[in-house]
Amino acid sequence: MTDERNHWRPTATLDALRARAAVLAVIRRFFDERGVLEVETPALSAATVTDLHLHSVACRLDVVGRSARYLQTSPEFAMKRLLAGGSGPIYQICKAFRDGEQGRRHNPEFTMLEWYRPGWDHHRLMDEVDELLQTVLGVAAGERVSYADAFLRHTGVDPHAADDGELRARVAALGVSGVAELDRDDLLNLLLSHSVEHRLGVGCPTFLFDYPASQAALARVRPGDPPVAERFEVFIDGIELANGFHELADPEEQRRRFEADLGERRRRGLPEVAVDGRLLAALAAGLPDCAGVALGVDRLVMLKIGTRDIADVIAFPIDRA
Amino acid sequence: MPSYNMNQVKVGLRILIDGDPCIIVDADFVKPGKGQAFTRIKYRNLKTDRVNEKTMRSSDMVDGADVVEKPMQYLYNDGSHWYFMDQESYEQLAADGHVVVDAAQWIKEEDICLVTLFDGNPLVVQPPNFVELEIVETDPGVRGDTSSGGTKPATLETGAVVRVPLFVQQGERVKVDTRTGAYVSRA
């Protein structure tokens, strides 16, 4: 509870802001040396994600007849349109906006590094994320653990085989309210955040890969028993730092996932959002086989200077913006 | 009392959990992977002092607890109850002995205490941070031994026992920090 009169002051020290600038410079050099092109795409877009758990900020603009535009929750759709347009490997450092996300590791406006590698799968991209982390943070080479193995190791639960009742009992024991109304993915997510995450990335980064197919988001699903999403996340000191996909390129599958989200949005009374028809058109025209990843730059700077509070690395968090 | 949504949940907020008044001591926003958001709180039960954890969905609400802190003047006790007077309304309130258990050894009639009220009933009584009390019993110290740092136990007029320097004598008044129970100075 700081005095409102002091709210003109930055929450980050000048040293932290210098560390942020240095991290950005290292990232740009890293990609420049590898021939990855820096791009910029619109922060304001006519469409946004359908993801049930992402809350876009909408605004109305006079120049487009007062119709809605959305602040991007990530530059993913626009960057995929560039890839379909033949850009080759690209990266972007930009602001992303997500309403409702505020805490020690979240600010509703944050800085994201996102990049795409045509011709790569998620394992090859994990190699590059690992090299970037070694370059920026000076950490040891990362370890790779499948989602299922991490669950088994830290909770004794097989996330693919355990029945909902067992997961529900586990989650209730963690002091979670209203477990009866949580779906399977909620239960898995809570077990991950309460019992697994803080044990990941200790000593070296942990790359968690091959997620349940129900948590594919925009990743390909690899058939098998069980089928798994070719998705990965990266953790250091228990902090989730990045999320990557072997990207879904099939426009029909992408449309089905959008429609399923929209149906679920209506069922839950969440705001209707416009499906990104330009992304679907780009996929239909042909998105190259590629892998992509989004990495939280603020969290990277947090790790660089050794703080657990995002306000220490942002000049003006939302309540001082 | 108002209810609060998860955006309003902050450290220091007083809320009701299972009917008990609690204060939030830690609140963290968690959003695992691509999943829904949760708020993870740690709260101290103001009755039992125990700290527990709870995880709530962003759509959940919590009820506020009618908990206020007021400076009140301690009047007297009748063995079973301790009586305090509101400094603004001059209303009197009776507190059970167990509510005063920690404060009792420090307070004298007319002292101003900080009383935490839950639904209008005293929940906790905090003595003033510093009190000045007379020593009613202590061993005679050796005169001149002022700097050795040696201490001895001394019983104060309210019953508290504190460690005082050897040069402080029975019948003298001393200033004590009630938060630590430490002797501060001669009063």
PDB file of C-alpha atoms in Angstrom, chain A residues 67-216:
ATOM      1  CA  SER A  67     -16.025  -1.306 -35.233  1.00  0.00           C
ATOM      2  CA  ALA A  68     -14.105  -3.356 -32.673  1.00  0.00           C
ATOM      3  CA  ARG A  69     -10.377  -3.808 -32.691  1.00  0.00           C
ATOM      4  CA  TYR A  70      -8.501  -5.965 -30.224  1.00  0.00           C
ATOM      5  CA  LEU A  71      -5.152  -5.447 -28.578  1.00  0.00           C
ATOM      6  CA  GLN A  72      -3.160  -8.567 -29.360  1.00  0.00           C
ATOM      7  CA  THR A  73      -2.802 -11.225 -26.664  1.00  0.00           C
ATOM      8  CA  SER A  74       0.187 -12.396 -28.710  1.00  0.00           C
ATOM      9  CA  PRO A  75       1.434 -11.678 -32.249  1.00  0.00           C
ATOM     10  CA  GLU A  76       0.923 -15.306 -33.263  1.00  0.00           C
ATOM     11  CA  PHE A  77      -1.781 -14.965 -35.932  1.00  0.00           C
ATOM     12  CA  ALA A  78      -0.150 -12.057 -37.739  1.00  0.00           C
ATOM     13  CA  MET A  79       3.271 -13.727 -37.665  1.00  0.00           C
ATOM     14  CA  LYS A  80       1.790 -16.900 -39.168  1.00  0.00           C
ATOM     15  CA  ARG A  81       0.378 -14.757 -41.979  1.00  0.00           C
ATOM     16  CA  LEU A  82       3.916 -13.487 -42.628  1.00  0.00           C
ATOM     17  CA  LEU A  83       5.212 -17.076 -42.642  1.00  0.00           C
ATOM     18  CA  ALA A  84       2.520 -18.079 -45.129  1.00  0.00           C
ATOM     19  CA  GLY A  85       3.600 -15.066 -47.164  1.00  0.00           C
ATOM     20  CA  GLY A  86       7.109 -16.503 -47.426  1.00  0.00           C
ATOM     21  CA  SER A  87       8.956 -14.520 -44.737  1.00  0.00           C
ATOM     22  CA  GLY A  88      11.264 -17.339 -43.656  1.00  0.00           C
ATOM     23  CA  PRO A  89      12.413 -17.391 -39.998  1.00  0.00           C
ATOM     24  CA  ILE A  90      11.112 -14.356 -38.075  1.00  0.00           C
ATOM     25  CA  TYR A  91      11.068 -12.961 -34.560  1.00  0.00           C
ATOM     26  CA  GLN A  92       9.277 -10.136 -32.829  1.00  0.00           C
ATOM     27  CA  ILE A  93       9.595  -8.324 -29.524  1.00  0.00           C
ATOM     28  CA  CYS A  94       6.301  -6.630 -28.717  1.00  0.00           C
ATOM     29  CA  LYS A  95       3.761  -5.724 -26.102  1.00  0.00           C
ATOM     30  CA  ALA A  96       0.928  -8.187 -25.512  1.00  0.00           C
ATOM     31  CA  PHE A  97      -2.226  -7.443 -23.530  1.00  0.00           C
ATOM     32  CA  ARG A  98      -4.314  -9.778 -21.405  1.00  0.00           C
ATOM     33  CA  ASP A  99      -7.058  -8.478 -19.179  1.00  0.00           C
ATOM     34  CA  GLY A 100      -7.448 -10.003 -15.732  1.00  0.00           C
ATOM     35  CA  GLU A 101      -3.831 -11.104 -15.438  1.00  0.00           C
ATOM     36  CA  GLN A 102      -2.150  -9.329 -12.582  1.00  0.00           C
ATOM     37  CA  GLY A 103       0.121 -10.702  -9.905  1.00  0.00           C
ATOM     38  CA  ARG A 104       3.736 -11.225  -8.988  1.00  0.00           C
ATOM     39  CA  ARG A 105       4.453 -12.823 -12.367  1.00  0.00           C
ATOM     40  CA  HIS A 106       1.758 -11.068 -14.418  1.00  0.00           C
ATOM     41  CA  ASN A 107       1.013  -7.572 -15.638  1.00  0.00           C
ATOM     42  CA  PRO A 108      -1.906  -7.103 -18.065  1.00  0.00           C
ATOM     43  CA  GLU A 109       0.505  -5.387 -20.471  1.00  0.00           C
ATOM     44  CA  PHE A 110       3.737  -7.292 -20.884  1.00  0.00           C
ATOM     45  CA  THR A 111       6.619  -7.808 -23.286  1.00  0.00           C
ATOM     46  CA  MET A 112       6.740 -10.920 -25.388  1.00  0.00           C
ATOM     47  CA  LEU A 113       9.439 -12.415 -27.567  1.00  0.00           C
ATOM     48  CA  GLU A 114       7.974 -14.669 -30.202  1.00  0.00           C
ATOM     49  CA  TRP A 115       9.767 -16.485 -32.985  1.00  0.00           C
ATOM     50  CA  TYR A 116       9.138 -19.020 -35.729  1.00  0.00           C
ATOM     51  CA  ARG A 117      11.382 -21.509 -37.480  1.00  0.00           C
ATOM     52  CA  PRO A 118      10.100 -22.935 -40.788  1.00  0.00           C
ATOM     53  CA  GLY A 119      11.086 -26.568 -41.310  1.00  0.00           C
ATOM     54  CA  TRP A 120      11.702 -27.184 -37.592  1.00  0.00           C
ATOM     55  CA  ASP A 121       9.754 -29.285 -35.123  1.00  0.00           C
ATOM     56  CA  HIS A 122       9.316 -28.494 -31.423  1.00  0.00           C
ATOM     57  CA  HIS A 123      12.396 -30.464 -30.382  1.00  0.00           C
ATOM     58  CA  ARG A 124      14.677 -28.557 -32.725  1.00  0.00           C
ATOM     59  CA  LEU A 125      13.156 -25.312 -31.450  1.00  0.00           C
ATOM     60  CA  MET A 126      13.722 -26.390 -27.834  1.00  0.00           C
ATOM     61  CA  ASP A 127      17.436 -26.639 -28.726  1.00  0.00           C
ATOM     62  CA  GLU A 128      17.412 -23.013 -29.826  1.00  0.00           C
ATOM     63  CA  VAL A 129      15.446 -21.796 -26.787  1.00  0.00           C
ATOM     64  CA  ASP A 130      18.030 -23.590 -24.677  1.00  0.00           C
ATOM     65  CA  GLU A 131      20.870 -21.791 -26.483  1.00  0.00           C
ATOM     66  CA  LEU A 132      19.120 -18.439 -26.051  1.00  0.00           C
ATOM     67  CA  LEU A 133      18.717 -19.013 -22.303  1.00  0.00           C
ATOM     68  CA  GLN A 134      22.371 -19.983 -21.965  1.00  0.00           C
ATOM     69  CA  THR A 135      23.341 -16.831 -23.862  1.00  0.00           C
ATOM     70  CA  VAL A 136      21.070 -14.422 -21.975  1.00  0.00           C
ATOM     71  CA  LEU A 137      21.124 -15.881 -18.465  1.00  0.00           C
ATOM     72  CA  GLY A 138      24.357 -17.875 -18.440  1.00  0.00           C
ATOM     73  CA  VAL A 139      22.437 -20.929 -17.208  1.00  0.00           C
ATOM     74  CA  ALA A 140      23.457 -24.552 -17.762  1.00  0.00           C
ATOM     75  CA  ALA A 141      22.011 -26.529 -20.668  1.00  0.00           C
ATOM     76  CA  GLY A 142      18.410 -27.519 -20.023  1.00  0.00           C
ATOM     77  CA  GLU A 143      16.864 -30.912 -19.280  1.00  0.00           C
ATOM     78  CA  ARG A 144      13.938 -32.385 -21.211  1.00  0.00           C
ATOM     79  CA  VAL A 145      11.157 -34.127 -19.354  1.00  0.00           C
ATOM     80  CA  SER A 146       7.877 -35.250 -20.843  1.00  0.00           C
ATOM     81  CA  TYR A 147       4.742 -33.857 -19.244  1.00  0.00           C
ATOM     82  CA  ALA A 148       3.778 -37.379 -18.176  1.00  0.00           C
ATOM     83  CA  ASP A 149       7.165 -38.123 -16.590  1.00  0.00           C
ATOM     84  CA  ALA A 150       7.163 -34.842 -14.645  1.00  0.00           C
ATOM     85  CA  PHE A 151       3.715 -35.643 -13.271  1.00  0.00           C
ATOM     86  CA  LEU A 152       4.675 -39.168 -12.321  1.00  0.00           C
ATOM     87  CA  ARG A 153       7.904 -38.027 -10.707  1.00  0.00           C
ATOM     88  CA  HIS A 154       6.426 -35.215  -8.601  1.00  0.00           C
ATOM     89  CA  THR A 155       2.856 -36.360  -7.916  1.00  0.00           C
ATOM     90  CA  GLY A 156       2.827 -40.107  -8.580  1.00  0.00           C
ATOM     91  CA  VAL A 157      -0.098 -39.494 -10.932  1.00  0.00           C
ATOM     92  CA  ASP A 158      -0.164 -40.550 -14.582  1.00  0.00           C
ATOM     93  CA  PRO A 159      -1.811 -37.530 -16.251  1.00  0.00           C
ATOM     94  CA  HIS A 160      -2.968 -39.539 -19.254  1.00  0.00           C
ATOM     95  CA  ALA A 161      -4.319 -42.562 -17.401  1.00  0.00           C
ATOM     96  CA  ALA A 162      -5.613 -41.257 -14.041  1.00  0.00           C
ATOM     97  CA  ASP A 163      -9.394 -40.985 -13.855  1.00  0.00           C
ATOM     98  CA  ASP A 164     -11.102 -37.680 -13.111  1.00  0.00           C
ATOM     99  CA  GLY A 165     -12.147 -38.823  -9.624  1.00  0.00           C
ATOM    100  CA  GLU A 166      -8.557 -39.421  -8.561  1.00  0.00           C
ATOM    101  CA  LEU A 167      -7.442 -36.055  -9.974  1.00  0.00           C
ATOM    102  CA  ARG A 168     -10.356 -34.326  -8.243  1.00  0.00           C
ATOM    103  CA  ALA A 169      -9.458 -35.853  -4.878  1.00  0.00           C
ATOM    104  CA  ARG A 170      -5.822 -34.790  -5.320  1.00  0.00           C
ATOM    105  CA  VAL A 171      -6.812 -31.226  -6.167  1.00  0.00           C
ATOM    106  CA  ALA A 172      -9.351 -30.965  -3.334  1.00  0.00           C
ATOM    107  CA  ALA A 173      -6.565 -31.935  -0.931  1.00  0.00           C
ATOM    108  CA  LEU A 174      -4.636 -28.854  -2.114  1.00  0.00           C
ATOM    109  CA  GLY A 175      -7.321 -26.544  -0.697  1.00  0.00           C
ATOM    110  CA  VAL A 176      -8.965 -25.665  -3.999  1.00  0.00           C
ATOM    111  CA  SER A 177     -12.548 -24.419  -3.848  1.00  0.00           C
ATOM    112  CA  GLY A 178     -15.356 -25.781  -6.016  1.00  0.00           C
ATOM    113  CA  VAL A 179     -13.486 -28.797  -7.408  1.00  0.00           C
ATOM    114  CA  ALA A 180     -16.756 -30.411  -8.537  1.00  0.00           C
ATOM    115  CA  GLU A 181     -17.069 -27.760 -11.258  1.00  0.00           C
ATOM    116  CA  LEU A 182     -13.538 -28.123 -12.604  1.00  0.00           C
ATOM    117  CA  ASP A 183     -12.874 -30.014 -15.805  1.00  0.00           C
ATOM    118  CA  ARG A 184     -10.034 -32.461 -16.371  1.00  0.00           C
ATOM    119  CA  ASP A 185      -7.670 -29.859 -17.798  1.00  0.00           C
ATOM    120  CA  ASP A 186      -8.349 -27.511 -14.858  1.00  0.00           C
ATOM    121  CA  LEU A 187      -7.482 -30.358 -12.486  1.00  0.00           C
ATOM    122  CA  LEU A 188      -4.266 -31.190 -14.344  1.00  0.00           C
ATOM    123  CA  ASN A 189      -3.328 -27.497 -14.487  1.00  0.00           C
ATOM    124  CA  LEU A 190      -3.822 -27.097 -10.744  1.00  0.00           C
ATOM    125  CA  LEU A 191      -1.763 -30.184  -9.940  1.00  0.00           C
ATOM    126  CA  LEU A 192       0.933 -28.821 -12.237  1.00  0.00           C
ATOM    127  CA  SER A 193       0.937 -25.356 -10.674  1.00  0.00           C
ATOM    128  CA  HIS A 194       0.700 -26.518  -7.041  1.00  0.00           C
ATOM    129  CA  SER A 195       2.729 -29.714  -6.984  1.00  0.00           C
ATOM    130  CA  VAL A 196       5.017 -29.787 -10.000  1.00  0.00           C
ATOM    131  CA  GLU A 197       6.000 -26.326 -11.254  1.00  0.00           C
ATOM    132  CA  HIS A 198       8.041 -25.201  -8.276  1.00  0.00           C
ATOM    133  CA  ARG A 199      10.235 -28.273  -8.707  1.00  0.00           C
ATOM    134  CA  LEU A 200      10.980 -27.526 -12.349  1.00  0.00           C
ATOM    135  CA  GLY A 201      13.999 -25.608 -13.589  1.00  0.00           C
ATOM    136  CA  VAL A 202      16.066 -26.120 -10.460  1.00  0.00           C
ATOM    137  CA  GLY A 203      19.772 -26.067 -11.366  1.00  0.00           C
ATOM    138  CA  CYS A 204      19.039 -25.863 -15.095  1.00  0.00           C
ATOM    139  CA  PRO A 205      16.028 -25.003 -17.268  1.00  0.00           C
ATOM    140  CA  THR A 206      13.389 -27.735 -17.573  1.00  0.00           C
ATOM    141  CA  PHE A 207      11.686 -28.263 -20.924  1.00  0.00           C
ATOM    142  CA  LEU A 208       8.341 -29.965 -20.423  1.00  0.00           C
ATOM    143  CA  PHE A 209       7.025 -31.471 -23.667  1.00  0.00           C
ATOM    144  CA  ASP A 210       4.239 -33.590 -25.177  1.00  0.00           C
ATOM    145  CA  TYR A 211       1.161 -32.221 -23.421  1.00  0.00           C
ATOM    146  CA  PRO A 212      -2.242 -33.913 -23.199  1.00  0.00           C
ATOM    147  CA  ALA A 213      -4.042 -33.564 -26.543  1.00  0.00           C
ATOM    148  CA  SER A 214      -6.825 -31.623 -24.805  1.00  0.00           C
ATOM    149  CA  GLN A 215      -4.263 -28.888 -24.067  1.00  0.00           C
ATOM    150  CA  ALA A 216      -2.962 -28.604 -27.614  1.00  0.00           C
TER     151      ALA A 216
END
